[in-house]
XYZ file of C-alpha atoms in Angstrom:
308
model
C 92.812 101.951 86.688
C 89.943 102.252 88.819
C 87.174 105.376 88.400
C 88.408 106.547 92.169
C 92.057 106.425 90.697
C 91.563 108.693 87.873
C 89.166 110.945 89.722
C 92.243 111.469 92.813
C 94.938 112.225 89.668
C 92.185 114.364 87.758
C 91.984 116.441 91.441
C 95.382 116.406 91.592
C 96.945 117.002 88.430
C 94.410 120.543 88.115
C 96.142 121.740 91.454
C 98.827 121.131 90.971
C 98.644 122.821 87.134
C 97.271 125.900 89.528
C 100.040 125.805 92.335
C 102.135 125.629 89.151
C 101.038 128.984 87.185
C 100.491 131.005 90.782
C 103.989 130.066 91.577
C 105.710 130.971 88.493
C 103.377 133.969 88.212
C 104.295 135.043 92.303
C 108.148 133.455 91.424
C 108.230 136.538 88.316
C 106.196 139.462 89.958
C 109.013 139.147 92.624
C 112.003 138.710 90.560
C 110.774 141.776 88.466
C 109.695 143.641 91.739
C 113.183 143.112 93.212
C 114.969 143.941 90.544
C 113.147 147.379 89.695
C 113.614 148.279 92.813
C 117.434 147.931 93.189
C 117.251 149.630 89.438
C 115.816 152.482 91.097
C 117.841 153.000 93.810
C 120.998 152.531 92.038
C 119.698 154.683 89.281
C 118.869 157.733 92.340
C 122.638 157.043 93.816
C 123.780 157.434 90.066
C 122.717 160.709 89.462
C 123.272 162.130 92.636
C 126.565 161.443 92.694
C 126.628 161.994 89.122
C 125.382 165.833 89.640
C 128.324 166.277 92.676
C 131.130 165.306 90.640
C 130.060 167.420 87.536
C 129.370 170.369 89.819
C 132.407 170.135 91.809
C 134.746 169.116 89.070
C 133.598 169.621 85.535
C 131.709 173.356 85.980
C 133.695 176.502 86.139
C 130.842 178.179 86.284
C 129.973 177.159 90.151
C 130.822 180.011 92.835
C 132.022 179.207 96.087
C 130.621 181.197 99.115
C 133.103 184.276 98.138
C 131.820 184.698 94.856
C 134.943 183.762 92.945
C 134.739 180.984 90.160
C 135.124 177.410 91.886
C 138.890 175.733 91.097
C 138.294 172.756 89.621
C 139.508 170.084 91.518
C 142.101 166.692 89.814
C 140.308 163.690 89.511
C 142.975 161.710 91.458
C 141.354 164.278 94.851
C 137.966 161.933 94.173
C 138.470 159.066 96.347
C 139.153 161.608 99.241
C 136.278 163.015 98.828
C 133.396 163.426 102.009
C 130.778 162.751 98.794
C 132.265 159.241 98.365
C 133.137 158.766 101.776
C 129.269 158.991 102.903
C 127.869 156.917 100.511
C 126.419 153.735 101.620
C 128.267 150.808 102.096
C 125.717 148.538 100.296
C 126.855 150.893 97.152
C 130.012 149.642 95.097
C 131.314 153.027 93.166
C 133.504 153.783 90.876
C 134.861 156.582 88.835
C 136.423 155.617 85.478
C 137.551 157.383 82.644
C 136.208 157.557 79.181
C 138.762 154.952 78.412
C 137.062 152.608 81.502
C 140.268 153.404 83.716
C 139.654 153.709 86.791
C 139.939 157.018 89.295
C 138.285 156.896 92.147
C 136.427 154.449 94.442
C 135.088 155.318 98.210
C 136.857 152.461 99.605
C 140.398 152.387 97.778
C 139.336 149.611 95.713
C 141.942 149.662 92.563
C 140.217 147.436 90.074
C 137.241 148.717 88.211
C 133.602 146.660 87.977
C 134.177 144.927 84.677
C 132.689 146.397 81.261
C 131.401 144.448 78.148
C 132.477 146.034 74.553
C 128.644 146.475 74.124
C 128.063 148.456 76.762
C 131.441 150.149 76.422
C 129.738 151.198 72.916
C 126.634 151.996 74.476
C 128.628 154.537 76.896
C 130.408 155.877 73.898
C 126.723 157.131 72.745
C 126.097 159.271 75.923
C 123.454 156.299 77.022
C 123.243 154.859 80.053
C 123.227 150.778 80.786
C 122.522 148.033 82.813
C 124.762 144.740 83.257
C 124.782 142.195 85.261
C 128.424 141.086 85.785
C 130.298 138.715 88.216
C 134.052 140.779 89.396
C 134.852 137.954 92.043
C 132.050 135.020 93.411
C 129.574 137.989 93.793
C 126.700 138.636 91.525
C 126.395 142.514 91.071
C 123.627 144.976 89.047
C 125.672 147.771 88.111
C 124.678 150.444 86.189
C 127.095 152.466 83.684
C 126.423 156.368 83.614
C 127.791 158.953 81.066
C 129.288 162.075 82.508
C 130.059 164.390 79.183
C 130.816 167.745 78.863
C 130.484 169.392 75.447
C 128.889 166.548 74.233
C 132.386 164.566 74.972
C 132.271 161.502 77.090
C 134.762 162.478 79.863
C 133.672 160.159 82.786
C 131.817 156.547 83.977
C 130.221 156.872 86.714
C 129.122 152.848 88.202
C 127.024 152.043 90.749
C 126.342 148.458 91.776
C 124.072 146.667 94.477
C 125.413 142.729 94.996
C 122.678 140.522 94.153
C 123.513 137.850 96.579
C 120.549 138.713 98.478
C 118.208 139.366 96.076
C 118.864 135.572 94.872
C 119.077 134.366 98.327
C 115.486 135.678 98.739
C 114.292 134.155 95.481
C 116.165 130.995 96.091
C 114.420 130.566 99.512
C 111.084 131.765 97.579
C 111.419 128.973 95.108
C 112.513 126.242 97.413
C 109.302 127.354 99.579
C 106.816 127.510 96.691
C 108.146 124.034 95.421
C 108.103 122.411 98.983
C 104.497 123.836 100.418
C 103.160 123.179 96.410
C 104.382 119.526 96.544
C 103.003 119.157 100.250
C 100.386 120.467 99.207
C 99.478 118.028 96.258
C 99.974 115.290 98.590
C 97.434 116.513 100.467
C 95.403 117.357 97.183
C 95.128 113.390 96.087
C 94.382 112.455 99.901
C 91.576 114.548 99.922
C 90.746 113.582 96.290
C 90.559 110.110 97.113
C 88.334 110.634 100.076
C 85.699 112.644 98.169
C 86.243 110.178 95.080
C 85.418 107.645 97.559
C 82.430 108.934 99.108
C 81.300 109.761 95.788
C 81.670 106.419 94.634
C 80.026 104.584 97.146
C 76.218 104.401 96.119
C 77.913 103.193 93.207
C 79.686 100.427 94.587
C 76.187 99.873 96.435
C 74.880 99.498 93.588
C 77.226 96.566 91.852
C 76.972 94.903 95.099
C 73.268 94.367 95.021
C 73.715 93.237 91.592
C 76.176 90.823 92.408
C 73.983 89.547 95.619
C 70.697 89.351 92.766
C 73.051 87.337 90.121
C 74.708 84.794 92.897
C 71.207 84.340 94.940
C 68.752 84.966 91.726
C 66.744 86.755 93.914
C 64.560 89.487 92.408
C 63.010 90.803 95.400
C 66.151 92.846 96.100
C 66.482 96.784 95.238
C 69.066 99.195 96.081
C 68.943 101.102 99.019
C 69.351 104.574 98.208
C 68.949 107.235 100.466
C 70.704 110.566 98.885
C 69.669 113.240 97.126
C 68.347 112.765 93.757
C 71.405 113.565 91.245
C 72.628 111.384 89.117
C 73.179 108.451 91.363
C 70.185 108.908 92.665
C 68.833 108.691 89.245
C 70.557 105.841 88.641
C 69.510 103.700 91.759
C 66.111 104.710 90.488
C 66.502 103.204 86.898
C 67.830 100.500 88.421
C 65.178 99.217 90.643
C 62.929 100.101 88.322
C 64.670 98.034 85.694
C 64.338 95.255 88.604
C 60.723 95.617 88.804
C 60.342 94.506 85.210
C 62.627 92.167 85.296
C 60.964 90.589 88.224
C 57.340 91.134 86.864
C 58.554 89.164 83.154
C 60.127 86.385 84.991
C 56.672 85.828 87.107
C 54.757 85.864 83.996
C 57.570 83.366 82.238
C 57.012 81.071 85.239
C 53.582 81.342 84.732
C 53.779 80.274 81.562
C 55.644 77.490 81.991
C 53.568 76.250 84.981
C 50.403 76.778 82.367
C 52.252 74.624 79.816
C 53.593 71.935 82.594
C 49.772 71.413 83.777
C 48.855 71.402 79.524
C 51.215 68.343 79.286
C 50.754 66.746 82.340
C 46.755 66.633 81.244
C 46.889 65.656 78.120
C 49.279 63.216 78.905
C 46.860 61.835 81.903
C 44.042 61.821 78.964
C 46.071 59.864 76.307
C 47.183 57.376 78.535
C 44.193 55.484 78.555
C 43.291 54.881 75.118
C 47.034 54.557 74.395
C 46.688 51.165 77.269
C 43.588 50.390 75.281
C 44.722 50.349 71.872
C 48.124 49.033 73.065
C 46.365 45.669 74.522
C 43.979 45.278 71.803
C 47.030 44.794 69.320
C 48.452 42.630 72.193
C 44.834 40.345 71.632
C 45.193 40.649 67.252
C 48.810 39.350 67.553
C 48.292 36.350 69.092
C 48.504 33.049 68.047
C 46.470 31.156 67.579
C 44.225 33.786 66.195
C 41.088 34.940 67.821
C 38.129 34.087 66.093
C 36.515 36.637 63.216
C 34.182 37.955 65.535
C 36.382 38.332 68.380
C 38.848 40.158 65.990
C 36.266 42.774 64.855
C 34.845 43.834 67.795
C 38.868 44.437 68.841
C 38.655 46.593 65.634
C 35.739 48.402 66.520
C 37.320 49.308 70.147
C 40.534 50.669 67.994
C 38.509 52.496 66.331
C 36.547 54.152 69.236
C 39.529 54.778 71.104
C 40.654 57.340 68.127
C 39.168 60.743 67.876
């Protein structure tokens, strides 16, 4: 894998570790946003109509406008109620007794939101709770009131929001965040191999001059470097500077090997003369019939002149 390679992925793989954490961290901020905020509406729409249906139904103690105690009204008169009948259609409500049957709903509906044992339990404590719960297709928050009177559980109020919405949102949200990120990190190792690229190329300058020196053994050559001085700048530097003395040793190598050529080629030139000498003065002792004594020691005396 080339250096450009690794650089693009290196570029790519931190962006995308970035797109990756501000997505998850933009995908949670909303999920928690959205969710607080249909917790706090429901939770207002709770105890508003929580405080109407104790006041109206569960406290002698209210006066109507002629100053006589208020009747208390059945629970089966709820669901005609203008308190239920105003409430917002986005709202699913419904009255249940302690045992979770149900009373009253704004819109006749005759099947209560469904209840788990544990929050059943929790309800039994006077507590309010939260549940997510699926009646039909439909997703719903609903939230489980108490409504007690002398510290006895005698109602449930529930108020739900549908969450199909709120995950259509997030849904859309995530298929957004993964589409732009992924576009996005396309467009992250494109530009990553560009820069890599122009990054790289002094580099790849550089090997090419020292492939031209090692095919043409030509010295002379440097690198042509015209940037700023960082670290390939630095390194053109070393380099033709590590050409210089490469080029300055092999002149004084070929020096000395024209010195020692010239060496040879004299002292060859000056042997080759006595070398004839004594060479044809052995040619005159080996012949037959022998020379003379005389003859034969002035051939001995030449021999003997010829060596240092």
């Amino acid at each position: 894998m080339s250096i450009r390679l690794r650089l693009a992925l290196l570029y790519t793989f931190i962006l995308a570790l970035t797109l990756v954490v501000f997505g998850s961290a933009l995908y949670a901020i909303q999920w928690q946003t959205t969710l607080k905020s249909l917790k706090d509406d429901i939770s207002l729409s709770s105890q508003t109509l929580t405080r109407s249906i104790f006041l109206t139904y569960l406290s002698p103690d209210v006066k109507d406008h002629s100053g006589d105690p208020q009747v208390i009204i059945p629970f089966e008169m709820l669901t005609g109620e203008q308190m239920l009948k105003q409430l917002r259609e986005r709202e699913i409500v419904r009255v249940l007794s302690a045992d979770g049957t149900l009373i009253a709903s704004p819109f006749g509906a005759v099947e209560a939101l469904p209840i788990s044992d544990a929050s059943m339990q929790t309800l039994q404590s006077r507590k309010s709770c939260w549940e997510i719960v699926t009646p039909q297709t439909e997703r719903m928050l609903v939230l489980n009131s108490p409504v007690t009177l002398n510290d006895e559980l005698v109602l449930i109020i529930q108020v739900a929001r549908p969450l199909t919405e709120r995950d259509r949102a997030l849904h859309i949200l995530a298929s957004t965040l993964f589409i732009a990120g992924a576009a996005a990190i396309l467009i992250a190792f494109g530009i990553g191999w560009i820069i890599s690229s122009t990054a790289l190329r002094p580099i790849q300058r550089i090997t090419q001059t020292a492939a031209d020196i090692d095919g043409e053994n030509d010295l002379t050559r440097r690198v042509d470097h015209k940037g700023p001085y960082d670290e390939v700048g630095r390194l053109a530097v070393t380099f033709n500077a590590m050409l210089d003395r490469l080029q300055d040793a092999y002149a004084r190598v070929n020096h000395a090997l024209t010195m020692q050529r010239d060496f040879v080629a004299d002292v060859s030139h000056e042997l080759r003369t006595p070398l004839t000498t004594i060479r044809g003065n052995l040619d005159l002792l080996q012949r037959q019939p022998p020379l003379p004594a005389e003859e034969r020691a002035d051939i001995l005396n030449d021999l003997q002149d010829q060596v240092p």
